[in-house]
C-alpha positions as MATLAB code, in Angstrom:
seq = 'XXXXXXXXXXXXXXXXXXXXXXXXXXXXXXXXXXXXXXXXXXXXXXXXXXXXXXXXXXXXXXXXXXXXXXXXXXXXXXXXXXXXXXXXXXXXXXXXXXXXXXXXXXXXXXXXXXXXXXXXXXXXXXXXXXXXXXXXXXXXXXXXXXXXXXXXXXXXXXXXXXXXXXXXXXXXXXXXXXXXXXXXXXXXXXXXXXXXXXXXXXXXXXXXXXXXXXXXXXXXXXXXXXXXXXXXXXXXXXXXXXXXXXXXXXXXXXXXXXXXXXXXXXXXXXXXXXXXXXXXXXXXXXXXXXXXXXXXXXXXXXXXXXXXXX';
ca = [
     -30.205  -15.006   -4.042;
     -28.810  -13.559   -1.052;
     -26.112  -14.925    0.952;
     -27.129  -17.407    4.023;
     -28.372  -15.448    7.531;
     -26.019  -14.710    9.703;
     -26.561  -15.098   13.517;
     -25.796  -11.559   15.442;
     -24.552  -13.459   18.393;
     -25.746  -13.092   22.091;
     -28.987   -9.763   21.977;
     -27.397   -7.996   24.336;
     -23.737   -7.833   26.722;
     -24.228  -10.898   29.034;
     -21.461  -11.305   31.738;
     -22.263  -14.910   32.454;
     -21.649  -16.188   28.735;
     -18.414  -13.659   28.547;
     -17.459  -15.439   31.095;
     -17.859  -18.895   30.293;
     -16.225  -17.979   26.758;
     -13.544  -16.737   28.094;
     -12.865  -20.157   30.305;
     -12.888  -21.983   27.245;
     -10.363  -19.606   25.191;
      -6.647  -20.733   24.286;
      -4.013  -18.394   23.209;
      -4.524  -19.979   19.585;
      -9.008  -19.082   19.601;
      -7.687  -15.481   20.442;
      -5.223  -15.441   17.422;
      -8.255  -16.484   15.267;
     -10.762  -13.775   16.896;
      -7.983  -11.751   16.142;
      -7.112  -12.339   12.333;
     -11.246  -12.452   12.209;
     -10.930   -8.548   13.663;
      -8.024   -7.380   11.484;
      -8.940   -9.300    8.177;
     -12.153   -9.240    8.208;
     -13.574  -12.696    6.646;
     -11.456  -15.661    6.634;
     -12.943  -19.503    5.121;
     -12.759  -22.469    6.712;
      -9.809  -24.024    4.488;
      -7.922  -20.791    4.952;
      -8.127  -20.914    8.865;
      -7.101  -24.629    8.679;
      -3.938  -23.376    7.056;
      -3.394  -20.572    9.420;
      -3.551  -22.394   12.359;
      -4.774  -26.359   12.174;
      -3.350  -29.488   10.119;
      -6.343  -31.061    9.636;
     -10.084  -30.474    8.568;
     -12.149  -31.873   11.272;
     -10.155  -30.560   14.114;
     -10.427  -27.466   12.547;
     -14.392  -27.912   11.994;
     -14.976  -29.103   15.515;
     -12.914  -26.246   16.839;
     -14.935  -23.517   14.813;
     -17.854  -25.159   15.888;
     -17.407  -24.688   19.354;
     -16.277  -20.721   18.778;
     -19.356  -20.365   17.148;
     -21.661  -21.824   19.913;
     -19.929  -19.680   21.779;
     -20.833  -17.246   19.860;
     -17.513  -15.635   19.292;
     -17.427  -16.016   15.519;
     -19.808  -16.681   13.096;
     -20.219  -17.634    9.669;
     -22.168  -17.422    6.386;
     -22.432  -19.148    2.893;
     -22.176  -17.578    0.074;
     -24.683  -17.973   -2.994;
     -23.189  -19.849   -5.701;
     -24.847  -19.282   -9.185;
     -24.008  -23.334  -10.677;
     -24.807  -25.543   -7.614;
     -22.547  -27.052   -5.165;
     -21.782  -25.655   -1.485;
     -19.451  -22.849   -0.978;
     -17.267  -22.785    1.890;
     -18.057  -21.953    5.641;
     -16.640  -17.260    5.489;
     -15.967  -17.225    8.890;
     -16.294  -13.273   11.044;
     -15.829  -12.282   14.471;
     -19.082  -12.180   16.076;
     -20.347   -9.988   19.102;
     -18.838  -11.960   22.201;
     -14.999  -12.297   20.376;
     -15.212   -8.836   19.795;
     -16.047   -7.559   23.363;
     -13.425  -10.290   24.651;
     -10.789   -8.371   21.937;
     -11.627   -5.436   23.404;
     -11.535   -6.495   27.451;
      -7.864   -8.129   26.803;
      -6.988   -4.401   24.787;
      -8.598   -2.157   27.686;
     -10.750   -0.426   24.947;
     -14.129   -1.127   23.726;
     -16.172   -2.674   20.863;
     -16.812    1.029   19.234;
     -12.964    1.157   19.315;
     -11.927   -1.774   18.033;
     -14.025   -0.676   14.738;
     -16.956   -3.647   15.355;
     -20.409   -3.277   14.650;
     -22.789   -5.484   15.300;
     -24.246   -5.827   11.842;
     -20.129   -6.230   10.115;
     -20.957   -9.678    8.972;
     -23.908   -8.997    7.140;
     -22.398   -6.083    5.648;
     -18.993   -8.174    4.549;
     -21.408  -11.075    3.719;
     -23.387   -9.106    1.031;
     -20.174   -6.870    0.049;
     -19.187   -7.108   -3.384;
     -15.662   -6.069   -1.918;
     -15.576   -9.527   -0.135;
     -13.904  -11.755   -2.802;
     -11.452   -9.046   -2.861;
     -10.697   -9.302    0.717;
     -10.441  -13.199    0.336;
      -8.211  -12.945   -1.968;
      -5.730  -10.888   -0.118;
      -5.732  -12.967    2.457;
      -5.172  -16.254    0.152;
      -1.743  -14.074   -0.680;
      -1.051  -14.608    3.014;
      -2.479  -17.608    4.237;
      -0.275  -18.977    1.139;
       2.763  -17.389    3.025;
       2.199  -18.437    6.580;
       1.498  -22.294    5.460;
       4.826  -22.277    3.978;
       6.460  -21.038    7.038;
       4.816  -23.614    9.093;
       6.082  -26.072    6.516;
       9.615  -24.740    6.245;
      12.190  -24.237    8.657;
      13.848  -21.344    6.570;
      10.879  -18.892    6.358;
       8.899  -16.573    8.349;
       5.957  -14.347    7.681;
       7.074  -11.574   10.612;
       4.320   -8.741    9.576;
       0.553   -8.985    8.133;
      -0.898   -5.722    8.365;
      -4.589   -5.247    6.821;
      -5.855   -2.134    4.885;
      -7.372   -0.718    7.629;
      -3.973   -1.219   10.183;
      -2.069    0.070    7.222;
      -4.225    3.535    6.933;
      -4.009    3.456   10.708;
      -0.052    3.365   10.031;
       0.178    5.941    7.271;
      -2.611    7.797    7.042;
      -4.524    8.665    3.392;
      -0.795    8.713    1.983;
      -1.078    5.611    0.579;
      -3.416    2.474    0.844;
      -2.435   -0.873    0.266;
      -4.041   -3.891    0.046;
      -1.636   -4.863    2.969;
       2.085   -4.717    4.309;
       4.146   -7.624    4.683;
       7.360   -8.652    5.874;
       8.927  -11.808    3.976;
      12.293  -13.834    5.947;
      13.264  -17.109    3.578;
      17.008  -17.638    4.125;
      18.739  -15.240    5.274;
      17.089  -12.680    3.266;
      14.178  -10.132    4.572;
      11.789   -7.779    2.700;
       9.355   -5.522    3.852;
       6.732   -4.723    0.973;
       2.995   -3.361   -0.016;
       0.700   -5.696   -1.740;
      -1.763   -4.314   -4.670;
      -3.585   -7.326   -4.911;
      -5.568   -7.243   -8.711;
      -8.932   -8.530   -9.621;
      -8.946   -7.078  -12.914;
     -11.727   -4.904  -12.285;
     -10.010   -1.689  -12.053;
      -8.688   -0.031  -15.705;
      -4.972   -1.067  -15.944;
      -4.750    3.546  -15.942;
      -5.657    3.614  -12.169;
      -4.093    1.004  -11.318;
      -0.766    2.481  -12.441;
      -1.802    5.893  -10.672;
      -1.828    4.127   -7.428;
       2.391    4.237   -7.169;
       2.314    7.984   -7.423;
       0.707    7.623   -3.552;
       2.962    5.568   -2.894;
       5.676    7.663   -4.363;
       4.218   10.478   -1.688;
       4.787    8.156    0.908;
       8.107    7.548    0.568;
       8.775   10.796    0.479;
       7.289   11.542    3.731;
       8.622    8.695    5.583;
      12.339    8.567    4.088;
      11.448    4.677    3.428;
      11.770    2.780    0.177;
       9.332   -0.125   -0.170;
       8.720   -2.176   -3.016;
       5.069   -2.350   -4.109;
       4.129   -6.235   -5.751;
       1.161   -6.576   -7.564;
      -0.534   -9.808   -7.956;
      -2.384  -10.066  -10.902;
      -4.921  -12.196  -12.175;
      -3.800  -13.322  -15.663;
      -0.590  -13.126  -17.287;
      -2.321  -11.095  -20.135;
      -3.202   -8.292  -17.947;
       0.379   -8.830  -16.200;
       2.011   -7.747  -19.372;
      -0.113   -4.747  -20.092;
       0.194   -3.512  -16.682;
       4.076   -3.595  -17.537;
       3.710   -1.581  -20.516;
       1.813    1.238  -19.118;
       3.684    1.427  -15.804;
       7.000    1.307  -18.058;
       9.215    3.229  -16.259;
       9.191    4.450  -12.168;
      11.187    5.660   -9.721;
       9.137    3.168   -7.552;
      10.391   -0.448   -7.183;
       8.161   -2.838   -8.617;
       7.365   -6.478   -9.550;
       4.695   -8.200  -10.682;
       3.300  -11.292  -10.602;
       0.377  -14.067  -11.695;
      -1.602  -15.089   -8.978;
      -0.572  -19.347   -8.497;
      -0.709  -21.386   -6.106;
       2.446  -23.604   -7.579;
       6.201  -23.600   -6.937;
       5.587  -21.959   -3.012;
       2.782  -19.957   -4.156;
       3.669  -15.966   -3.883;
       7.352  -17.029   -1.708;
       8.504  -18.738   -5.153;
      10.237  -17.899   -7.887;
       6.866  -15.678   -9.593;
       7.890  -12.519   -9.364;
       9.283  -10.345  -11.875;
      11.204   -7.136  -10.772;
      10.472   -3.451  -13.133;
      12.102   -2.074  -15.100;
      13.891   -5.894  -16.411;
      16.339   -7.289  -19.212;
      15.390   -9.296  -21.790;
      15.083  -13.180  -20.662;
      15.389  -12.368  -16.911;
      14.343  -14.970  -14.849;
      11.855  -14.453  -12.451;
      12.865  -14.375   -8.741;
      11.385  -15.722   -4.973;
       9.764  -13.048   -3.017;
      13.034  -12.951   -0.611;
      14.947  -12.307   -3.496;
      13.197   -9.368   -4.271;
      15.697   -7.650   -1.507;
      18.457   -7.353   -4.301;
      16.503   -6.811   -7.507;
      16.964   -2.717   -7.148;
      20.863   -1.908   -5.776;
      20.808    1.218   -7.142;
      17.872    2.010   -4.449;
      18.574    1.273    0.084;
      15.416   -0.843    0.983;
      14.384   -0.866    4.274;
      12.367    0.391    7.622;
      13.360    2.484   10.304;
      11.634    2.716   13.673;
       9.237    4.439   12.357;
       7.536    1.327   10.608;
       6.359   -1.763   12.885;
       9.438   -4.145   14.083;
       8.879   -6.942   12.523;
       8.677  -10.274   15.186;
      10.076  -13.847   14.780;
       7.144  -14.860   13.080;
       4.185  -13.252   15.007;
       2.687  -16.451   15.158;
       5.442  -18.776   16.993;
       5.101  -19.926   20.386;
       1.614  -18.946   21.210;
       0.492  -22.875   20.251;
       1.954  -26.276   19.678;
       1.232  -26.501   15.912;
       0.981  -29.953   15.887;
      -1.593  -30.112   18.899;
      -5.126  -30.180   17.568;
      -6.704  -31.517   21.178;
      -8.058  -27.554   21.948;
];
């Protein structure tokens, strides 16, 4: 059974609802339009996380993008019953309001009008989702705690934008918990790849160090602890830094104390994602200004996060 229909949004370009939509826009709807154009597909719980406290202002909000027509949505099929969550994508009149506030256009900003049925029947969608779990995870922590920051979430497609066919990550992020920063790529697993390619992918990255003169470490989150260990024993040894980790949702989620650095001792314990910064002193992590500065939290500021009247 396919996936629910999605609505295309307004037929044609029509000034009078751009214009009304963009009346009724705050700083925070553009953020979501935003993370909707960048990531791609984005549920409803996930969006709540990002950017809301609580479910129904976070329903009524969407809602209201959606008559808009702004965003859209679909459900997907679900084989044993039950009701799958609202998958939220930019729709026609978010995009072309993207593209007015970036002085470019709709073509350039990579939309197409027919994206959301494409993502909504893509087999590469749960995928996507679960990427962006790894940094949904992230930026509810920060909102939570004082003494973190998520300061960069760059998709795939900004990443190849970035660096080119050198490498391609799932995404680049930049981790601040502490005191401590780290940049890193994110090979997020689904277990559908052979363990052999998966291991091929650091000799990419490998290239791209090279070329830029930066060191950063690749994570892998992987879907079992089974198919953790294997993935150990065939990378074995690389000039690369690595960790690894199980995909959880306890103890902070990816920011706790998951991940385990490669090559290790016997009995190490396994460390926070900040700590990751020290788990290789033999090798100098870190960007020049030839990666993206990473902000003070690139969410900060731009809405009260408490304030769910908009």
């Amino acid at each position: 059974m396919p996936a629910t229909r999605i609505p295309l949004g307004l037929p044609r370009f029509d000034a009078d609802a751009m214009a009304h939509a963009a009346a009724r826009l705050t700083p925070r709807d553009y953020q979501i339009l935003e993370h909707l154009l960048h990531h791609r597909v984005l549920t409803t719980h996930q969006l709540e996380r990002l950017f809301f406290t609580k479910p129904q202002p976070t329903r009524r909000r969407l809602g209201i993008l959606r008559k808009l027509h702004t965003i859209t949505r679909y459900r997907p099929w679900t084989p044993y019953g039950g009701s799958a969550p609202c998958h939220w994508v930019l729709g026609r009149v978010g995009a072309e309001l993207l593209a007015l506030r970036s002085h470019t256009t709709v073509k350039e900003l990579g939309y197409h009008p027919d994206l959301a049925m494409s993502i909504s029947v893509s087999a590469k969608s749960g995928h996507q989702l679960g990427v962006n779990d790894f940094f949904v995870d992230l930026r509810h922590r920060a909102r939570h705690a004082p003494e973190a920051r998520l300061r960069e979430w760059l998709s795939e497609r900004q990443c190849a934008t970035i660096w080119g066919g050198l490498a391609r990550p799932d995404a680049f992020g930049c981790w601040y918990e502490n005191g401590s920063q780290i940049d890193f790529f994110l090979e997020h697993d689904t277990g559908s790849m052979t363990l052999a390619k998966v291991a091929d992918k650091l000799a990419t990255y490998a290239d791209l160090t090279e070329a830029t003169q930066i060191t950063t470490p690749v994570l892998f989150w992987l879907p079992s602890r089974t198919r953790e260990t294997n993935l150990r024993a065939v990378i074995k040894a690389t000039a690369m830094p690595v960790a690894t980790a199980v995909q959880t949702e306890l103890d902070d989620g990816p920011a706790g104390p998951c991940w385990l650095p490669l090559p290790s001792r016997a009995g190490q314990p396994r460390m926070r994602l900040a700590e990751l910064i020290n788990a290789w002193p033999h090798l100098t992590l870190g960007r020049t200004s030839e990666q993206p500065p990473a902000t003070d939290d690139y969410l900060d500021g731009l809405f009260p996060k408490e304030d769910e009247s908009w």
